[in-house]
N, CA and C atoms as an extended XYZ file, in Angstrom:
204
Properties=species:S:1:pos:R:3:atomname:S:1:resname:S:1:resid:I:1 pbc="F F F"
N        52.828       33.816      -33.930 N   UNK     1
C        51.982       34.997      -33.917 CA  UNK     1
C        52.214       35.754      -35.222 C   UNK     1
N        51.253       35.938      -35.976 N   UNK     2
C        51.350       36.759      -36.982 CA  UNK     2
C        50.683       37.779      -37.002 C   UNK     2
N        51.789       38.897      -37.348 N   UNK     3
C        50.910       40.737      -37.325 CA  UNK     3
C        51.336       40.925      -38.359 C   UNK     3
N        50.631       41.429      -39.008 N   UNK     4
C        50.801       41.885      -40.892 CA  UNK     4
C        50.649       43.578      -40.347 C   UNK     4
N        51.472       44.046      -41.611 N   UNK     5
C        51.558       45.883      -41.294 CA  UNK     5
C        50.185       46.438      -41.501 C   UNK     5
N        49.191       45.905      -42.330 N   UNK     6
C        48.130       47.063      -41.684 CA  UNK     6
C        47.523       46.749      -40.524 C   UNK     6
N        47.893       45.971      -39.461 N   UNK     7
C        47.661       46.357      -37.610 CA  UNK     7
C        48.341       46.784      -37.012 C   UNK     7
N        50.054       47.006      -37.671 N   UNK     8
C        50.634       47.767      -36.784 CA  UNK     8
C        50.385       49.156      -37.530 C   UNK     8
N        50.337       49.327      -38.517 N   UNK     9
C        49.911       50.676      -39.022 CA  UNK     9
C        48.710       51.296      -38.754 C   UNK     9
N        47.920       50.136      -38.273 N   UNK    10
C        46.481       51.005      -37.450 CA  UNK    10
C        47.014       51.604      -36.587 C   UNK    10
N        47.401       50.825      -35.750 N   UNK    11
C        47.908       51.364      -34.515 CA  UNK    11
C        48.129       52.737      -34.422 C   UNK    11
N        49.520       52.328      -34.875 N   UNK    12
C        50.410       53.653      -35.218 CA  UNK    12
C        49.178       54.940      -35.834 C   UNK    12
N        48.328       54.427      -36.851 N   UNK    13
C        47.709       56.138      -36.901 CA  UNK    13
C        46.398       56.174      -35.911 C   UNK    13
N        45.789       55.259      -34.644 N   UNK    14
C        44.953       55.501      -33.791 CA  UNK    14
C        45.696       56.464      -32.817 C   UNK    14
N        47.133       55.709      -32.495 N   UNK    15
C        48.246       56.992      -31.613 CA  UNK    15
C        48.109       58.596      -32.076 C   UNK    15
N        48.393       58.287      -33.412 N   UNK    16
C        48.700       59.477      -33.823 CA  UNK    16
C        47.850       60.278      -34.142 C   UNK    16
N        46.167       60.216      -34.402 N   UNK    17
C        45.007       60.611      -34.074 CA  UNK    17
C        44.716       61.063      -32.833 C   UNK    17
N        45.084       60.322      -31.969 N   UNK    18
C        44.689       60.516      -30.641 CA  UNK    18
C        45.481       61.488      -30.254 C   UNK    18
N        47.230       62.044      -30.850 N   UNK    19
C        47.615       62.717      -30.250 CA  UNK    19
C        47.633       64.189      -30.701 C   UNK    19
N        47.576       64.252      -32.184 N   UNK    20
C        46.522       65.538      -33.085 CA  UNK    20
C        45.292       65.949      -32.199 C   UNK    20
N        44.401       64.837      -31.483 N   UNK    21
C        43.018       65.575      -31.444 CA  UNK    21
C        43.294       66.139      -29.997 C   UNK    21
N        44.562       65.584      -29.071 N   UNK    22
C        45.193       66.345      -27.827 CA  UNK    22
C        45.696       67.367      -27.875 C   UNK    22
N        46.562       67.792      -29.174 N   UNK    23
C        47.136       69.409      -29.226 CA  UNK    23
C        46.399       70.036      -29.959 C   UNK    23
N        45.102       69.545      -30.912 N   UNK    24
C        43.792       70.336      -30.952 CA  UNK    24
C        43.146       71.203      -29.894 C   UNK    24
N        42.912       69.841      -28.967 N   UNK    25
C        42.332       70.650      -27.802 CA  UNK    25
C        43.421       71.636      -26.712 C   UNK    25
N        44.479       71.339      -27.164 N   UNK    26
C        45.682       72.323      -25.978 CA  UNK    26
C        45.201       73.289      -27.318 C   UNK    26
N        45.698       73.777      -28.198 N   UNK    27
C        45.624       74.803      -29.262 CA  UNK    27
C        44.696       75.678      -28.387 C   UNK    27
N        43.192       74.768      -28.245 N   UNK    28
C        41.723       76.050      -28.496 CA  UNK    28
C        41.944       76.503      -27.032 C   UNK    28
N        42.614       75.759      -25.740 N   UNK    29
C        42.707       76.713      -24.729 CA  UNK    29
C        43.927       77.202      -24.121 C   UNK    29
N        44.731       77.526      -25.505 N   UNK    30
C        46.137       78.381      -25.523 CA  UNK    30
C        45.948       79.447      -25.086 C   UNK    30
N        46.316       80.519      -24.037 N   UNK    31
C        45.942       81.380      -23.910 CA  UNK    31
C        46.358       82.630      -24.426 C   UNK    31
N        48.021       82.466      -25.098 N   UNK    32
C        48.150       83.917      -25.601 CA  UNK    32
C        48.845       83.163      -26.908 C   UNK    32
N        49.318       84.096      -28.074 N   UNK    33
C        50.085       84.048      -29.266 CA  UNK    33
C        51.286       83.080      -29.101 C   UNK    33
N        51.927       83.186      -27.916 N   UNK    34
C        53.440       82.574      -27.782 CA  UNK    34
C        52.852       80.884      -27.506 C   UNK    34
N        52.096       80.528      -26.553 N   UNK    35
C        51.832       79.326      -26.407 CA  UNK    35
C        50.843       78.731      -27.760 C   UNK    35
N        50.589       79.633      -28.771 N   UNK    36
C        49.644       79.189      -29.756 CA  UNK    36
C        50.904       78.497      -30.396 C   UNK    36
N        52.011       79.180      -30.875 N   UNK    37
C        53.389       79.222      -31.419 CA  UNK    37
C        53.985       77.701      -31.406 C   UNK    37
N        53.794       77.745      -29.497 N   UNK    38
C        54.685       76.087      -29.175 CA  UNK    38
C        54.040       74.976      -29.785 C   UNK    38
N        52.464       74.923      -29.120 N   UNK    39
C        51.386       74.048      -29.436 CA  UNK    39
C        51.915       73.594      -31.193 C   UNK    39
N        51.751       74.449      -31.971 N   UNK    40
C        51.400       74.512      -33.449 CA  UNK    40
C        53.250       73.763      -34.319 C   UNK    40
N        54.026       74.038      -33.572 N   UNK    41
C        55.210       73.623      -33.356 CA  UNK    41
C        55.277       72.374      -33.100 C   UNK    41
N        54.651       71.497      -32.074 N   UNK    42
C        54.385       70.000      -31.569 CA  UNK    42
C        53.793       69.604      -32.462 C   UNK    42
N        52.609       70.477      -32.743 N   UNK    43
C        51.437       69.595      -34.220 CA  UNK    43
C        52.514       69.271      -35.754 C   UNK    43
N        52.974       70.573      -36.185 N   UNK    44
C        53.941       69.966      -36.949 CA  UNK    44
C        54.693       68.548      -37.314 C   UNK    44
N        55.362       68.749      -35.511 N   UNK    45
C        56.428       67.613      -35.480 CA  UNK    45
C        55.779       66.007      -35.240 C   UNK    45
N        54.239       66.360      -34.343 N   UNK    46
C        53.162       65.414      -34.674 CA  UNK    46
C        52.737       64.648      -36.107 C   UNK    46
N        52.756       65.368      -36.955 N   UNK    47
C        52.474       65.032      -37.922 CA  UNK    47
C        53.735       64.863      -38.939 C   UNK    47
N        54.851       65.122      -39.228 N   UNK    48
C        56.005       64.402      -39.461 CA  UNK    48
C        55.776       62.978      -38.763 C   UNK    48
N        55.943       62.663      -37.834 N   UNK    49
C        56.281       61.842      -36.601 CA  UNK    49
C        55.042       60.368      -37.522 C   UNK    49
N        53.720       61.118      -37.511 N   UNK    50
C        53.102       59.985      -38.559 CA  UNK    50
C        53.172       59.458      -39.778 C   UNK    50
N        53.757       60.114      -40.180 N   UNK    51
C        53.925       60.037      -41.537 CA  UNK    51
C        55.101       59.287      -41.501 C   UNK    51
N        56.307       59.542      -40.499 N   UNK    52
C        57.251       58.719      -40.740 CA  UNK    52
C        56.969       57.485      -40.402 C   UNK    52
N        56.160       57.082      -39.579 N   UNK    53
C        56.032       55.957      -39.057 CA  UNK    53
C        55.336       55.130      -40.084 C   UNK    53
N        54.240       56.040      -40.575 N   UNK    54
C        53.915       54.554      -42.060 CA  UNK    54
C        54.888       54.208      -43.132 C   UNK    54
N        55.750       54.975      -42.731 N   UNK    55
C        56.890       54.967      -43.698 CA  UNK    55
C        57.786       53.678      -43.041 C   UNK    55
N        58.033       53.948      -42.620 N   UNK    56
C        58.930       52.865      -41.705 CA  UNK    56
C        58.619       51.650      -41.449 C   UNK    56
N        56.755       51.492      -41.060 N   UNK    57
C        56.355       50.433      -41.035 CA  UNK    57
C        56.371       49.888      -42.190 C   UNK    57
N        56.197       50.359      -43.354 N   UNK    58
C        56.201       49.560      -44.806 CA  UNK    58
C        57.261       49.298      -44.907 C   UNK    58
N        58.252       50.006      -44.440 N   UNK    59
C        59.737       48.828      -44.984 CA  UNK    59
C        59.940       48.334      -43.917 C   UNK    59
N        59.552       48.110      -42.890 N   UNK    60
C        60.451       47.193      -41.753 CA  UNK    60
C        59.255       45.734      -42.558 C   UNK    60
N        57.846       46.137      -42.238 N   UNK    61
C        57.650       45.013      -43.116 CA  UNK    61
C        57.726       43.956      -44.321 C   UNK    61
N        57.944       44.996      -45.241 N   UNK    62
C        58.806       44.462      -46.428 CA  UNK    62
C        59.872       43.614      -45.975 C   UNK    62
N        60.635       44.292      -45.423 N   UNK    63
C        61.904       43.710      -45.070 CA  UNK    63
C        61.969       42.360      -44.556 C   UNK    63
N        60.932       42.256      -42.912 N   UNK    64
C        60.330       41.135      -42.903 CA  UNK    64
C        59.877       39.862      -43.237 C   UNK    64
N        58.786       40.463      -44.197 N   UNK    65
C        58.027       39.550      -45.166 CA  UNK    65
C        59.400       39.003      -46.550 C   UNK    65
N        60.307       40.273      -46.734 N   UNK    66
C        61.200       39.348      -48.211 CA  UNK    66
C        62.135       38.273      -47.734 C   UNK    66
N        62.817       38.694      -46.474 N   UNK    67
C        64.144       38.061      -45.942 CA  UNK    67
C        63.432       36.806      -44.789 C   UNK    67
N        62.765       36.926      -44.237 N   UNK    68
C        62.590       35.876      -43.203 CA  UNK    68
C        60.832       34.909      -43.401 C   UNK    68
């Protein structure tokens, strides 16, 4: 079976799309300042969270593809 990194890197940013456009929609029916706070807090760490992952996927693949 062969998976080359841009399908697991789709992946990884269809997840991570999908989970931006979920605390989008928690955001617009936040109801006061403090829960705007948490929400916007998750999106942050949401978006770290993708970014690391294409990160990671390029070297686990590298790694992959040089050594084996």
């Amino acid at each position: 079976m062969d998976v080359s990194a841009p399908y697991v890197l789709c992946f990884g940013l269809i997840v991570g799309v999908i989970a931006i456009g979920l605390i989008g929609i928690k955001l617009i029916s936040a109801k006061n300042g403090n829960e705007r706070a948490i929400v916007l807090e998750n999106f942050k760490w949401s978006v770290i969270g993708l970014l690391l992952l294409g990160l990671f996927t390029s070297i686990v693949y590298f790694l992959i593809a040089t050594f084996f």
